[in-house]
XYZ file of N, CA and C in Angstrom:
774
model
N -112.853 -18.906 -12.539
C -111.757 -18.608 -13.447
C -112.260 -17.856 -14.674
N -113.410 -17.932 -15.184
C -113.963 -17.353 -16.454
C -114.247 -16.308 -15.887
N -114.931 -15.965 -14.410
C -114.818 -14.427 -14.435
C -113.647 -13.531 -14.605
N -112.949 -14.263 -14.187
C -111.180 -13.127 -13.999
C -110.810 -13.575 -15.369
N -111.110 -14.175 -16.301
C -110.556 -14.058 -17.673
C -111.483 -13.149 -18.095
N -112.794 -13.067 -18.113
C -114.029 -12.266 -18.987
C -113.477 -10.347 -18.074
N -112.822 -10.353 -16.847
C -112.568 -9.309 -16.475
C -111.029 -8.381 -16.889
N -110.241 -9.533 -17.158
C -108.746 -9.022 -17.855
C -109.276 -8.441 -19.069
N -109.862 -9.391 -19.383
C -110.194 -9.070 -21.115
C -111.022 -7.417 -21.397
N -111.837 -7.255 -20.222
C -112.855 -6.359 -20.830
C -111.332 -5.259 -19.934
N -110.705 -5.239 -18.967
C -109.998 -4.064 -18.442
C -108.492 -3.801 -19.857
N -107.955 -4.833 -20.713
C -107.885 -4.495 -21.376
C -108.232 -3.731 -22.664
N -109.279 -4.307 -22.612
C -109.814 -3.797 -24.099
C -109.917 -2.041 -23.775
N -110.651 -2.036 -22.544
C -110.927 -0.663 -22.331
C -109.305 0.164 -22.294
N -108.710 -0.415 -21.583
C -107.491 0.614 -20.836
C -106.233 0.533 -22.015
N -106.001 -0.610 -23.176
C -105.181 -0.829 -23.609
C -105.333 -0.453 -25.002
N -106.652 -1.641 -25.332
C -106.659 -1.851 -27.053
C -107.464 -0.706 -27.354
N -108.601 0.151 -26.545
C -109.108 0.837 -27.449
C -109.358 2.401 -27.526
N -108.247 2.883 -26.394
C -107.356 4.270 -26.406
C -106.770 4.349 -27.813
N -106.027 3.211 -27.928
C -105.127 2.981 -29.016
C -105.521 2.659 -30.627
N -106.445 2.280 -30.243
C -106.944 1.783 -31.948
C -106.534 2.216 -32.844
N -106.487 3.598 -33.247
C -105.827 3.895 -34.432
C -104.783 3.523 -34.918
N -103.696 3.066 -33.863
C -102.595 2.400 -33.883
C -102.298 1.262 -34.730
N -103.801 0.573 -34.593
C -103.726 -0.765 -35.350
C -104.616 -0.574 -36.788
N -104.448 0.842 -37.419
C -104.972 1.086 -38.456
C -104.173 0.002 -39.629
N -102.875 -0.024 -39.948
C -102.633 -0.614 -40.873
C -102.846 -2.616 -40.614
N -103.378 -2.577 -39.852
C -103.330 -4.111 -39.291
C -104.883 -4.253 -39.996
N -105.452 -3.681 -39.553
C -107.356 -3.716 -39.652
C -107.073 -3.573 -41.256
N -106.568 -2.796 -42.066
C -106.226 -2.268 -43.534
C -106.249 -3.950 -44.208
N -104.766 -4.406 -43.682
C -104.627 -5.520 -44.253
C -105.055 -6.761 -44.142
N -105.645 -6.979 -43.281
C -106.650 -7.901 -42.446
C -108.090 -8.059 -43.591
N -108.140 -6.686 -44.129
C -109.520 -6.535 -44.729
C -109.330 -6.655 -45.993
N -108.181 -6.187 -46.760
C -107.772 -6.315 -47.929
C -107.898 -7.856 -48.267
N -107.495 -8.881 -47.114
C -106.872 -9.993 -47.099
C -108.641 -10.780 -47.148
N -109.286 -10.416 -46.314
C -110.673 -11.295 -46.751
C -111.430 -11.033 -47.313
N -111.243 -9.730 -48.568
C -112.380 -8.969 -49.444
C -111.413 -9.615 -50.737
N -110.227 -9.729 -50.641
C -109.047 -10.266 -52.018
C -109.551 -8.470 -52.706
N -109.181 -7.461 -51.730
C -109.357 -6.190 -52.815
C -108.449 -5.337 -52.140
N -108.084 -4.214 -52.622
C -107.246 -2.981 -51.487
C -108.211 -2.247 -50.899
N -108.224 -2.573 -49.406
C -108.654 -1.379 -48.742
C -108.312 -0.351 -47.694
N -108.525 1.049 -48.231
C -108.204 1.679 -47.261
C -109.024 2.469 -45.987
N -108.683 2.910 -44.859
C -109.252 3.791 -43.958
C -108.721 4.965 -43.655
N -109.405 5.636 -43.623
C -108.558 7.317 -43.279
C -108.393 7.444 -41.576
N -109.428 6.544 -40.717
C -109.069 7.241 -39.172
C -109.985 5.649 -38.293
N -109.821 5.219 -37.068
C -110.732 4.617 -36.647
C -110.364 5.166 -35.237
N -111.733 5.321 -34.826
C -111.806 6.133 -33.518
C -112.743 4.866 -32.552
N -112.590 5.065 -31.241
C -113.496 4.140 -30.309
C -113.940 4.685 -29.103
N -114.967 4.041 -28.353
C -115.243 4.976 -27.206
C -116.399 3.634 -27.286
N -117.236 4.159 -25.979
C -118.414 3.278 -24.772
C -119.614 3.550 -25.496
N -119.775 2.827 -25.392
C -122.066 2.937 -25.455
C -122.509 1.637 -24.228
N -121.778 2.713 -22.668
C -122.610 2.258 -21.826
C -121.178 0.962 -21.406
N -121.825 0.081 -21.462
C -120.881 -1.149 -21.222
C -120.039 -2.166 -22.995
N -120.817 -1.504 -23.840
C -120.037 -2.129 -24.921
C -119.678 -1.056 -25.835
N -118.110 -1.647 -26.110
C -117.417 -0.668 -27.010
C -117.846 -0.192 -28.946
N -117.913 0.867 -28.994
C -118.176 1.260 -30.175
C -116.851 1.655 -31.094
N -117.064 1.282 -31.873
C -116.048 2.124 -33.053
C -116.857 2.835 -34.130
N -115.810 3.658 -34.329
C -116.400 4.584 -35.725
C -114.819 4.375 -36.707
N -115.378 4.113 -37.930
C -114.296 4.151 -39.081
C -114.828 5.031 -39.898
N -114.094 6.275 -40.565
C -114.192 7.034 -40.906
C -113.518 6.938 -42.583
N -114.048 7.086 -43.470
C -113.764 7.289 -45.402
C -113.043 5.702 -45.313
N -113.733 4.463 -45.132
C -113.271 3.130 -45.655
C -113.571 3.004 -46.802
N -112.795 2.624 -47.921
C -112.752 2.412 -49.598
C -112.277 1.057 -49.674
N -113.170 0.749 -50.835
C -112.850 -0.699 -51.124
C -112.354 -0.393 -53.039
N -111.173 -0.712 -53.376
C -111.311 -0.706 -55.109
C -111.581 -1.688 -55.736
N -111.921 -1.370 -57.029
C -112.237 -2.451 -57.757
C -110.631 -3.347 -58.174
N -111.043 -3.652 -59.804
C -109.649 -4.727 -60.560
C -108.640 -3.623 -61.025
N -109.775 -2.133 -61.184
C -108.935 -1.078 -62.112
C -108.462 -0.100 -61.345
N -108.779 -0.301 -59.835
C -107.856 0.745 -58.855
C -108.973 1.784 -58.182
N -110.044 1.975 -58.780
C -111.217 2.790 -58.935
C -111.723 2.440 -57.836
N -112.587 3.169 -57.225
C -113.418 3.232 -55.788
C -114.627 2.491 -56.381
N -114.772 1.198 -56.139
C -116.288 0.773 -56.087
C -117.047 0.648 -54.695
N -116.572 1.123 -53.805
C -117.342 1.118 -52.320
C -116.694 2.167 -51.593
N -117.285 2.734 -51.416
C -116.819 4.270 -50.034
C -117.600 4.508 -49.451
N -117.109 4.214 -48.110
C -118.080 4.238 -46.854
C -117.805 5.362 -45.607
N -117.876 6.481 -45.641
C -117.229 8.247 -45.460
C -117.591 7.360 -43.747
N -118.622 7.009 -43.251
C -118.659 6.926 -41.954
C -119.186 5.593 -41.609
N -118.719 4.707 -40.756
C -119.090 3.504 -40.547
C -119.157 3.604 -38.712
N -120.309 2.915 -37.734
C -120.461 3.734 -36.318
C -121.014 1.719 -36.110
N -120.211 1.312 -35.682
C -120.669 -0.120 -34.926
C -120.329 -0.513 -33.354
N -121.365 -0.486 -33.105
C -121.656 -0.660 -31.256
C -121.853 -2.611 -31.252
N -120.170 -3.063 -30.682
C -119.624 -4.576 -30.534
C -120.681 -5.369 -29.363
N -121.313 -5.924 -29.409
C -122.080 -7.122 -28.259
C -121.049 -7.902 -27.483
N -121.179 -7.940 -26.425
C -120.383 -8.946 -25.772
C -121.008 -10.309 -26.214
N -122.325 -10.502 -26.539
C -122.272 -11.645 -26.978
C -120.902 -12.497 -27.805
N -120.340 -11.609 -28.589
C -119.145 -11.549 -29.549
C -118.214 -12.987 -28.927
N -117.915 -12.876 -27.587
C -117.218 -13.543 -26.846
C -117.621 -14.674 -26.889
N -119.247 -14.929 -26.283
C -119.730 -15.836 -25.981
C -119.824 -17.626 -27.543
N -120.055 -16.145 -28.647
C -120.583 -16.999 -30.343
C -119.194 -16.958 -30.850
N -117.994 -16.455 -30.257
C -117.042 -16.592 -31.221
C -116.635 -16.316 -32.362
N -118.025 -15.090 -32.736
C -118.082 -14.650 -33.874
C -118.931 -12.995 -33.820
N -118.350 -11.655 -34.558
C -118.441 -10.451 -34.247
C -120.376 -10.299 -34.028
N -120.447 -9.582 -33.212
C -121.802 -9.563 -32.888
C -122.107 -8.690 -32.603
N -123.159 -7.663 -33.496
C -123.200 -6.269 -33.045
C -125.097 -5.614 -32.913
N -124.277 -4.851 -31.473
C -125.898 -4.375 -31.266
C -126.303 -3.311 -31.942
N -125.240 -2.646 -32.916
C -126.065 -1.309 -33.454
C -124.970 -1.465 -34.787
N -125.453 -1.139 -35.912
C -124.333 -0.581 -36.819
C -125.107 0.359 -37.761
N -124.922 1.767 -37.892
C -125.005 2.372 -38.730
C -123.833 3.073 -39.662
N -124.397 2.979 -40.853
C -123.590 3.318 -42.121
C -124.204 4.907 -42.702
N -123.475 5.971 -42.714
C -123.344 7.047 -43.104
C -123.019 7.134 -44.910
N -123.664 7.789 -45.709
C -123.795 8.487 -47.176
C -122.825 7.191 -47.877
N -122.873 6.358 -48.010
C -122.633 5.022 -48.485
C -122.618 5.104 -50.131
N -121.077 4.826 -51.365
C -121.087 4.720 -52.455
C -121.142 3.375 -52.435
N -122.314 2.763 -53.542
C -121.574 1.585 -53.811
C -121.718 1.125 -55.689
N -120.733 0.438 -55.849
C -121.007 0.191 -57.414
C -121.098 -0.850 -57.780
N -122.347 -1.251 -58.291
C -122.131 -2.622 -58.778
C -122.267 -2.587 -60.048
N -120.994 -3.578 -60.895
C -120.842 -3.667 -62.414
C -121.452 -4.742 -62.742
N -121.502 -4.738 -64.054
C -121.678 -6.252 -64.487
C -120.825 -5.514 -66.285
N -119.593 -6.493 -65.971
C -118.801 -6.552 -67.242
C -119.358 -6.859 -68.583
N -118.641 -7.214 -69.484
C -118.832 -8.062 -70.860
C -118.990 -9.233 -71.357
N -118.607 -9.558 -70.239
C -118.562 -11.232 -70.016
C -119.362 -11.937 -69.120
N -120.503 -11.028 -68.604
C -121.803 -11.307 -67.780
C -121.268 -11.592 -66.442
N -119.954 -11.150 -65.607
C -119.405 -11.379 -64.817
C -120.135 -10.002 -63.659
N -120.787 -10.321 -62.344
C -121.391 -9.236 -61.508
C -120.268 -8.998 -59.908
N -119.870 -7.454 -60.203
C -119.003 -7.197 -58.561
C -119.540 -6.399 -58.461
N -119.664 -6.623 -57.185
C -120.238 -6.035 -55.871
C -119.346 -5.060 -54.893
N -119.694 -3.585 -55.246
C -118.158 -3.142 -54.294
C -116.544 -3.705 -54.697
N -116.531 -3.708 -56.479
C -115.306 -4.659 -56.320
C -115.093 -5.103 -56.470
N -115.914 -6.655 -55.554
C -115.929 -7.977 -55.159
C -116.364 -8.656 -56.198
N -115.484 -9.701 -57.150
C -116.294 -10.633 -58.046
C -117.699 -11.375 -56.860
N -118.709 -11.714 -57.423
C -119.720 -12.249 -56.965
C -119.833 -13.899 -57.856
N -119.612 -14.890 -57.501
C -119.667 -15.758 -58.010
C -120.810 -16.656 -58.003
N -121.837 -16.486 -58.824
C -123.138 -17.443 -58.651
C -123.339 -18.508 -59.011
N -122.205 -19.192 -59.347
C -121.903 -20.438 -59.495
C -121.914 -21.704 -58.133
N -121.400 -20.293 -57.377
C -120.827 -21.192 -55.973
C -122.132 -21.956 -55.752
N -121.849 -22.439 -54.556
C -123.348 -22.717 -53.574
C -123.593 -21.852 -52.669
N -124.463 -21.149 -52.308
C -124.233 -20.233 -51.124
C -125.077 -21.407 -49.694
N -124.300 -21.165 -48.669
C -124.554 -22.281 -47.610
C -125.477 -20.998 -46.788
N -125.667 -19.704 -46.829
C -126.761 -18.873 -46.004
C -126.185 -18.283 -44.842
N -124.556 -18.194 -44.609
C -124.180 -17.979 -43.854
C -124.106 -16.525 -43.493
N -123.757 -15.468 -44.720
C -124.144 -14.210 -44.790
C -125.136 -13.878 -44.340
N -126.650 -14.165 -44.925
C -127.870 -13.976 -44.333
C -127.562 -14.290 -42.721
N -127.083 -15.360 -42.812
C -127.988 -16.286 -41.335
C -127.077 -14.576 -40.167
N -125.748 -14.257 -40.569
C -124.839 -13.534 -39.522
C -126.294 -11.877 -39.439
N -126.517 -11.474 -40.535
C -126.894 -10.316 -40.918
C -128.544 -10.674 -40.122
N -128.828 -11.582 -40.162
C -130.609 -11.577 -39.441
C -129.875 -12.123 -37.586
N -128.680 -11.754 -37.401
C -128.151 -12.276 -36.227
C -127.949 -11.019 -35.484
N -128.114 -9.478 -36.116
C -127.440 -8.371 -35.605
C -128.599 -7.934 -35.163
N -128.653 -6.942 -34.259
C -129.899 -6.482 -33.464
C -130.762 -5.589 -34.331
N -129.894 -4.354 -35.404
C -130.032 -3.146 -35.655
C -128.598 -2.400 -36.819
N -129.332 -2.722 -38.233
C -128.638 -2.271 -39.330
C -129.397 -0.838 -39.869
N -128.941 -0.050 -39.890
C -129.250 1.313 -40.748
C -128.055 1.704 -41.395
N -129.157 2.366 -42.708
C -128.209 3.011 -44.018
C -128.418 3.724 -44.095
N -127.875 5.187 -44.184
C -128.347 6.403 -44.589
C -128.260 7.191 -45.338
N -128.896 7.659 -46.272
C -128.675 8.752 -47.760
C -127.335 7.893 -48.262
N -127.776 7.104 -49.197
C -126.692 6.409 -49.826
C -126.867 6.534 -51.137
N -125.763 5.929 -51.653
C -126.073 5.753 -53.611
C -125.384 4.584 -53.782
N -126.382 4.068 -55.120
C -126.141 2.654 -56.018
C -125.716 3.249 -57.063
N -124.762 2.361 -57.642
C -124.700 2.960 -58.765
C -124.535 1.570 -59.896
N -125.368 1.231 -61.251
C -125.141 0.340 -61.768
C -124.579 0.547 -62.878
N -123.793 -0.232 -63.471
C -123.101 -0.160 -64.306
C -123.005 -1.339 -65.602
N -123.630 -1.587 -66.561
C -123.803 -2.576 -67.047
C -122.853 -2.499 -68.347
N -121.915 -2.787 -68.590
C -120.972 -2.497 -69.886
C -121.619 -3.592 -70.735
N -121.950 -5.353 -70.572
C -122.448 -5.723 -71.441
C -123.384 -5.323 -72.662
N -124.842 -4.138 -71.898
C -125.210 -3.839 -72.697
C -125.451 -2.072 -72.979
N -124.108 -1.582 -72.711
C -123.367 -0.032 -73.337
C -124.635 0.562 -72.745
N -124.855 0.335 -71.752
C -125.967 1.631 -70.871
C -125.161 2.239 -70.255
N -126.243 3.450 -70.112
C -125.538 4.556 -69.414
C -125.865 4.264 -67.544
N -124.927 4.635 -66.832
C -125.057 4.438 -65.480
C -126.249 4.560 -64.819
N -126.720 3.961 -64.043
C -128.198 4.014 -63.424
C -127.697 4.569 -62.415
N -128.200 5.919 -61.329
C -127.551 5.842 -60.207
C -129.033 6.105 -59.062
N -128.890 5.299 -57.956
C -130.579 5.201 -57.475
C -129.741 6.233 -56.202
N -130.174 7.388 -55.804
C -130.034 7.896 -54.738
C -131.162 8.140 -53.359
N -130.159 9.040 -52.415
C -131.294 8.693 -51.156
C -131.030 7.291 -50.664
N -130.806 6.467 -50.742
C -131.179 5.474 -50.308
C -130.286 4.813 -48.881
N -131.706 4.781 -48.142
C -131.793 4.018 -47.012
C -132.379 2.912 -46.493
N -131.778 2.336 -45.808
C -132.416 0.922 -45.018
C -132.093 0.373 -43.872
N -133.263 -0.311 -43.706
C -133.340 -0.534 -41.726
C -133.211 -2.011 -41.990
N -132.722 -2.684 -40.789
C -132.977 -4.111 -40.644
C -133.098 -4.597 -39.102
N -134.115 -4.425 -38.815
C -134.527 -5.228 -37.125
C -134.542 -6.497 -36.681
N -133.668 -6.781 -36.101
C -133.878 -8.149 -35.867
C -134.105 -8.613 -34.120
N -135.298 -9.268 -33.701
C -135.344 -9.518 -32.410
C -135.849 -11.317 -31.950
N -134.887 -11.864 -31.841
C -135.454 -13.451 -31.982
C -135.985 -14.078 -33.545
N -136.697 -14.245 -33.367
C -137.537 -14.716 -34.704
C -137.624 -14.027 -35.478
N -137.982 -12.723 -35.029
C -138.936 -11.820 -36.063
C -137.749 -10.886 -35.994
N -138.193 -10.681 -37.786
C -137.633 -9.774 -38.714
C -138.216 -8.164 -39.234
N -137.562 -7.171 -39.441
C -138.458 -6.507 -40.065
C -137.226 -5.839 -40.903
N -137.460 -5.347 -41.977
C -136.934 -4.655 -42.844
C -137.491 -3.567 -43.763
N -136.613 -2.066 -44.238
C -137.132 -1.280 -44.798
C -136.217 -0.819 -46.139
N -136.183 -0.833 -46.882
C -135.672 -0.143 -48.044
C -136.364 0.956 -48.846
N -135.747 1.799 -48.936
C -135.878 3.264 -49.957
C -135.458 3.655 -50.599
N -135.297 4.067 -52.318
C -134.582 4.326 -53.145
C -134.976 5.386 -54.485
N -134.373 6.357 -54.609
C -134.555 7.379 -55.968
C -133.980 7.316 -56.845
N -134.995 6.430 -58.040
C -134.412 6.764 -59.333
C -134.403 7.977 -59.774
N -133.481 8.042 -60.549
C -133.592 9.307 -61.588
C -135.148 9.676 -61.551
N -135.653 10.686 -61.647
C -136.971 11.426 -61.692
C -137.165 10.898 -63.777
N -136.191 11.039 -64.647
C -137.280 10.560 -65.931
C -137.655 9.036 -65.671
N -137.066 7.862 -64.926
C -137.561 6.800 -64.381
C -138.621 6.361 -63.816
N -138.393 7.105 -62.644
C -139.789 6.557 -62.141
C -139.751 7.428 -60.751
N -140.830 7.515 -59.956
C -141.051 7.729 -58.700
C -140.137 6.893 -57.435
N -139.768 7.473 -56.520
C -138.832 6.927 -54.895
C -139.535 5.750 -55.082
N -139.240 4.819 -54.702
C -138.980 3.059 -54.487
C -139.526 2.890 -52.810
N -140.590 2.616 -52.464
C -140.729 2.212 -51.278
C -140.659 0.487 -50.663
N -139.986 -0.467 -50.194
C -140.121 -2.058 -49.905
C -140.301 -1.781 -48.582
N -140.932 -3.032 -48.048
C -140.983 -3.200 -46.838
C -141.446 -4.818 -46.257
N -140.707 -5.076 -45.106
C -141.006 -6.716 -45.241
C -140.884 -6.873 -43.437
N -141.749 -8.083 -43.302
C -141.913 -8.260 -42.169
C -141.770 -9.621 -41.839
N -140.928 -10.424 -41.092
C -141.453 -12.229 -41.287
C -140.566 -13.151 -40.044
N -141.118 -13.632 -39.745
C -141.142 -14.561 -38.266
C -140.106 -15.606 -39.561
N -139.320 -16.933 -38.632
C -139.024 -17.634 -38.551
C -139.276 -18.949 -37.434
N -139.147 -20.124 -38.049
C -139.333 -20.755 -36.717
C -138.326 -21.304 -35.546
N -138.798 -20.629 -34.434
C -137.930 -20.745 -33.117
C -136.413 -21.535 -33.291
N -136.633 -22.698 -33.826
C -135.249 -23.266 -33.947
C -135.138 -23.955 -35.090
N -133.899 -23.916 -35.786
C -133.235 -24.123 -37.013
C -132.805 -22.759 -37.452
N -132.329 -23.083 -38.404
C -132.110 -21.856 -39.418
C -132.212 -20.244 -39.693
N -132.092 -18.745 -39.445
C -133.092 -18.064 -39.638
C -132.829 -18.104 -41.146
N -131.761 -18.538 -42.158
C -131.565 -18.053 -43.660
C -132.381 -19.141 -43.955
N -133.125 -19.940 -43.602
C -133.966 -20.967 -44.372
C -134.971 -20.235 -44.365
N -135.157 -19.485 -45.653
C -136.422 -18.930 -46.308
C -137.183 -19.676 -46.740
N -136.937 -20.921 -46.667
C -138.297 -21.871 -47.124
C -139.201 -21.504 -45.703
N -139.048 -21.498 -44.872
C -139.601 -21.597 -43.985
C -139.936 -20.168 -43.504
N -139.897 -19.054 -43.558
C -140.144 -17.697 -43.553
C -141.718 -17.749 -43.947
N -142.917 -16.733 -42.594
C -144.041 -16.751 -43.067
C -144.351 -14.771 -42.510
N -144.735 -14.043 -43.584
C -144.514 -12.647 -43.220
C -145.416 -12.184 -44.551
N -145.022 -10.807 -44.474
C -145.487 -9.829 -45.722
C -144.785 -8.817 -46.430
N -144.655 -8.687 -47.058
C -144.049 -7.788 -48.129
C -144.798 -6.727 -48.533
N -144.595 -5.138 -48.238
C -145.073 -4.516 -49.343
C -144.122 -3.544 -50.155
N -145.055 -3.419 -51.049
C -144.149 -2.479 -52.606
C -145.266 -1.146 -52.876
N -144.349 -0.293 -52.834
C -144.999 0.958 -54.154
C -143.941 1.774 -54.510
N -144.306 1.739 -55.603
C -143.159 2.286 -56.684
C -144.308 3.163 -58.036
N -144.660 4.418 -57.842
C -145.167 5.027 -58.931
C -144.219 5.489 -59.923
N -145.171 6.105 -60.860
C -145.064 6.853 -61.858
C -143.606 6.661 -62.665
N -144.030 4.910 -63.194
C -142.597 4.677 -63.760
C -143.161 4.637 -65.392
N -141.861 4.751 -65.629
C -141.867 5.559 -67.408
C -141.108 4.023 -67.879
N -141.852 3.327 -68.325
C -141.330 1.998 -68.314
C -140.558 1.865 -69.851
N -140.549 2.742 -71.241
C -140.014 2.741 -72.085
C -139.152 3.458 -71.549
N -138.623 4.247 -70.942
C -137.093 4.791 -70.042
C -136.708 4.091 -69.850
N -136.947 2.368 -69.046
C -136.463 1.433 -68.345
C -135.452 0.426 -69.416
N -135.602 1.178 -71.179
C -135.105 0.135 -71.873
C -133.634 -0.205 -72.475
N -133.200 0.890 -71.408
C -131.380 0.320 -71.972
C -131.146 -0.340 -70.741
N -132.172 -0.989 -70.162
C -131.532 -1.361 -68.812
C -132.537 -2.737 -68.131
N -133.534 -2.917 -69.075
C -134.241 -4.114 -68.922
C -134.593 -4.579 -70.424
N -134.508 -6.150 -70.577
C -135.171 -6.565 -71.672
C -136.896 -7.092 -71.668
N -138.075 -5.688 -72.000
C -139.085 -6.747 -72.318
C -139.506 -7.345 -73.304
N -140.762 -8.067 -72.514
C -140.422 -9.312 -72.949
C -142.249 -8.589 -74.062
N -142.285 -7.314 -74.862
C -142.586 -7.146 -75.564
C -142.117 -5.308 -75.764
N -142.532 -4.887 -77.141
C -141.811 -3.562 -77.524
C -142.748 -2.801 -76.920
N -142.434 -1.446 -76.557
C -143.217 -0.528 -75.347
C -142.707 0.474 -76.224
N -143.996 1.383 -76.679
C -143.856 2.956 -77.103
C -144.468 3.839 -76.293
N -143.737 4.586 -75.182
C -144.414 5.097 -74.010
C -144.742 3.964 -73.202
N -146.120 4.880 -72.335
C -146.923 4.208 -71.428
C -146.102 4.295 -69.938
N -146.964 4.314 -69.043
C -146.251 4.509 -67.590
C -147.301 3.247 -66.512
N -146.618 3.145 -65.787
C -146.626 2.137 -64.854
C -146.994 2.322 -63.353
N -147.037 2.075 -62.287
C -147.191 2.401 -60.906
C -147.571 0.693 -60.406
N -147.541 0.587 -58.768
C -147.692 -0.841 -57.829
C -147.590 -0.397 -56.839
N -148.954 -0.779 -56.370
C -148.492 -0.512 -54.880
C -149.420 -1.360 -53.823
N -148.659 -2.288 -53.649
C -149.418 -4.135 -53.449
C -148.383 -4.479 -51.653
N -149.658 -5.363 -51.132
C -148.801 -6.270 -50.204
C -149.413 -7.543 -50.627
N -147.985 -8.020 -50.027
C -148.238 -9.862 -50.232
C -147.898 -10.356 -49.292
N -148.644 -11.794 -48.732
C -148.712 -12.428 -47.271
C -148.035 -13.717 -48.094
N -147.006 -14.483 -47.722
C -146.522 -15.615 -47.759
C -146.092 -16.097 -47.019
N -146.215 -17.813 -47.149
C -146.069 -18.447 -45.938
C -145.558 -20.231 -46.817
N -143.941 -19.767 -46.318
C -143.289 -21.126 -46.527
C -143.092 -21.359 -48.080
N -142.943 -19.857 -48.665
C -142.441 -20.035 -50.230
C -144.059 -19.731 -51.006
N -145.240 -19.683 -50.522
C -145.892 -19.820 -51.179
C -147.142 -18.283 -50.587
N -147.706 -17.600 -51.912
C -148.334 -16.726 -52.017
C -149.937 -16.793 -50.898
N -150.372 -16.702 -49.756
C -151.451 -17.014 -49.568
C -152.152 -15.428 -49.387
N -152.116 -14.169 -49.701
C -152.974 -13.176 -49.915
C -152.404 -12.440 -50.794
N -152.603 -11.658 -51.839
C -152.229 -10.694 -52.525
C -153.233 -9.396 -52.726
């Protein structure tokens, strides 16, 4: 009986729901508005095969902020669905790449931080469920994107880090991740991270207590008195420039090579 249900299902999806998709543009609209608590819109969603599992592409998705303003625009969004999906009851994807990606994150007057928008509340508890879904996907890429920060508390001028891309591999246990980012050139030199780290077989993968891997960083030729409408140190800096370019081995929260 589960085959002839797992077979309706997939001869629909193909022959019915995803000829049609665009159809259910204003449904997906409000659906999303409804679990971000923001307005969002899409300009087109298109679908088609990769093989045996269905892909979609969403094309100029915007998320606004409180003031109507675009704090997230995402010109091309390309996610290839897992049938696992069926199995976990929850969306499961073997590929998602994100195309020239805006995103803005503020932080108001009132030390309040959104994300795309999104109040971010660090008050809450976070239970790791975000992480745990995101180290659950096979294959995340970002491509030529921009940050943009915005700090009104302390009347800086916009930081905007461009270029920026990132990978996230995930295969069982093991993790790998890449981030890349361009400050402004009077800042500092492109931003290189990179991280690598096993988990153990069963429990958790968002229990970072338990994460044993490496990290590396290089980040030259930073102009660290530039950095000062936008960090407080924790002494006065006239000039002087900076550079790092370090790996670190940790294991279970704690530093064992630097």
């Amino acid at each position: 009986a589960l085959y002839f249900v797992f077979c309706g299902a997939f001869l629909s999806l193909r022959y019915l729901i995803l000829p049609n998709i665009d159809h259910y543009k204003p449904e997906v609209e409000s659906l999303a508005s409804h679990l971000l608590q923001r307005p969002v819109t899409i300009n087109a969603i298109y679908a088609n095969w990769d093989g045996l599992n269905p892909r979609l592409r969403l094309d100029n998705l915007i998320v606004y902020n409180q003031q109507g303003e675009r704090a997230l625009v995402l010109p091309e969004v390309v996610a290839t669905v897992s049938w696992w999906s069926a199995f976990k009851l929850q969306l499961q994807l073997d590929h998602l790449e994100i195309s020239r990606p805006d995103l803005e994150i503020e932080r108001d007057r009132e030390g309040r931080i959104f994300v795309g928008g999104i109040y971010l509340d660090t008050s809450k508890h976070d239970d790791g469920k975000g992480l745990e879904w995101l180290l659950d996907q096979r294959e995340i890429l970002i491509r030529d994107g921009w940050i943009r920060w915005k700090d009104h508390s302390r009347d800086a001028p916009d930081l905007v880090l461009s270029k920026v891309s990132f990978v996230l591999q995930n295969q069982w246990y093991t993790h790998r991740a890449a981030l890349h980012a361009t400050p402004p050139k009077e800042l500092a030199s492109p931003i290189d991270l990179r991280a690598e780290f096993v988990h153990p077989a069963f429990g958790r993968s968002s229990d970072y207590a338990k994460w044993v891997g490496e990290i590396y960083a290089d980040w030259g030729n930073t102009h660290l008195d530039a950095w000062a409408p936008y960090v407080t140190w924790p002494y006065k800096l006239s000039g002087g420039k900076g550079a790092i370019r370090a790996w670190l081995r940790f294991d279970h929260q704690v530093a064992v090579n630097f």
